[in-house]
């Protein structure tokens, strides 16, 4: 915990699904590429270009190895949003002769959902699979959704609100068997759960640096060699023509550095965060009318998402501002008044979905912080409820799961 960013005098940061702080070791690795190694990696005629190109080559190899891919299968982008756009639009455009149907899930990130809306407007058909109360898709429903003209299935690896891990290996095997391409948005999973594109039969995978203690503004798309893709950004032909634009060398260096640390420390970090998360749930789940969102075990170690009965959502979020930096839903939709599309897809009522808290724990959080947040959150809930007796949950599913184990 020596590389902790300073949050002194400010709320405890528990919003790591929105973004993580930059690890200071990552910053140190990036600085030379902002200063004296500032070259453009496309400059083949001098040492400035060569050292930039060498750094990008090294980073590309790190990313590829992290997911068991080949370096030439990595396309650097500005983040997972762009990678999702490139994967979905790129495949849709390149496979128009094959078919015009895609399958995705109602609980995907907006970067996938809105891209699908865009494709629908262009005349393609999209099936949005529902999820069960635990947030997981039903493989039989997926199988039934596949049509002869289905070209792509897109299912996220780890959900950014409730942390649940979809059964990628089974989905990948089904897609492979049916000759359908499989894309996964792994923005939340990278560096937190093992990802192997061969074992998972993944054809396209979206990645980002800033959810894993790297810099904002850089990501990548893994593209399996045989997969056709129509480029979405045209220009100087960088990234073998898949994505033009001068590469963000310092950010790419930071991405690889962050990933290397995350993978090296993955088992310890998951054990640590899982322990803190379970402790927080033991505290908050001890109250009646506090419900866990998402599967109790098949989830990210650092995620806890709860719904609180008997309190007003807006009042809850306002009161929590004094306790910790948390999110009430997806950060990307927090400006909308609409309750989270993920929580409503689980079957939560709009009122209960609005009265939800997402705790995103990160490796810089301490046990003392989690204890403090647990006690203060209890006090906030009791206070908002006026200590009144709470009626029982809205339906039978909304029971506490008991103790969770590391996901
Ligand atoms: C954060 C996130 C994104 C967007 O990634 P950016 O790099 O910020 O564009 C996409 N999908 C998921 C699941 C995310 O958590």
Coordinates of C-alpha atoms and ligand atoms in Angstrom, one line a residue, residues 17-18 78-82 84 109 111 156 158 160 185 187-188 207-208 210-211 218, ligand 1:
X17 CA -15.8 0.8 -11.3
X18 CA -16.0 4.3 -12.6
X78 CA -8.7 5.5 -26.9
X79 CA -10.5 3.2 -24.5
X80 CA -13.1 0.5 -24.2
X81 CA -15.9 2.7 -25.6
X82 CA -14.0 3.0 -28.9
X84 CA -16.7 -1.6 -28.4
X109 CA -22.5 -1.0 -20.7
X111 CA -20.9 1.8 -25.0
X156 CA -19.6 -8.4 -21.2
X158 CA -17.8 -8.4 -15.7
X160 CA -19.6 -2.5 -14.2
X185 CA -16.4 -6.1 -23.2
X187 CA -13.2 -3.4 -19.3
X188 CA -14.0 -4.4 -15.7
X207 CA -10.0 -3.5 -22.9
X208 CA -9.2 -0.3 -21.1
X210 CA -8.2 3.2 -16.3
X211 CA -10.2 0.5 -14.5
X218 CA -6.1 4.4 -23.7
Ligands
LIG1 C1 -15.6 1.8 -18.1 C2 -16.3 0.9 -19.0 C3 -16.3 1.1 -20.4 C4 -15.8 2.4 -21.1 O1 -14.4 2.4 -21.1 P1 -13.7 3.7 -21.4 O2 -12.2 3.3 -21.5 O3 -13.9 4.7 -20.3 O4 -14.2 4.2 -22.7 C5 -16.9 0.1 -21.2 N1 -17.4 -1.0 -20.7 C6 -17.4 -1.2 -19.4 C7 -17.9 -2.5 -18.8 C8 -16.8 -0.3 -18.5 O5 -16.8 -0.6 -17.2

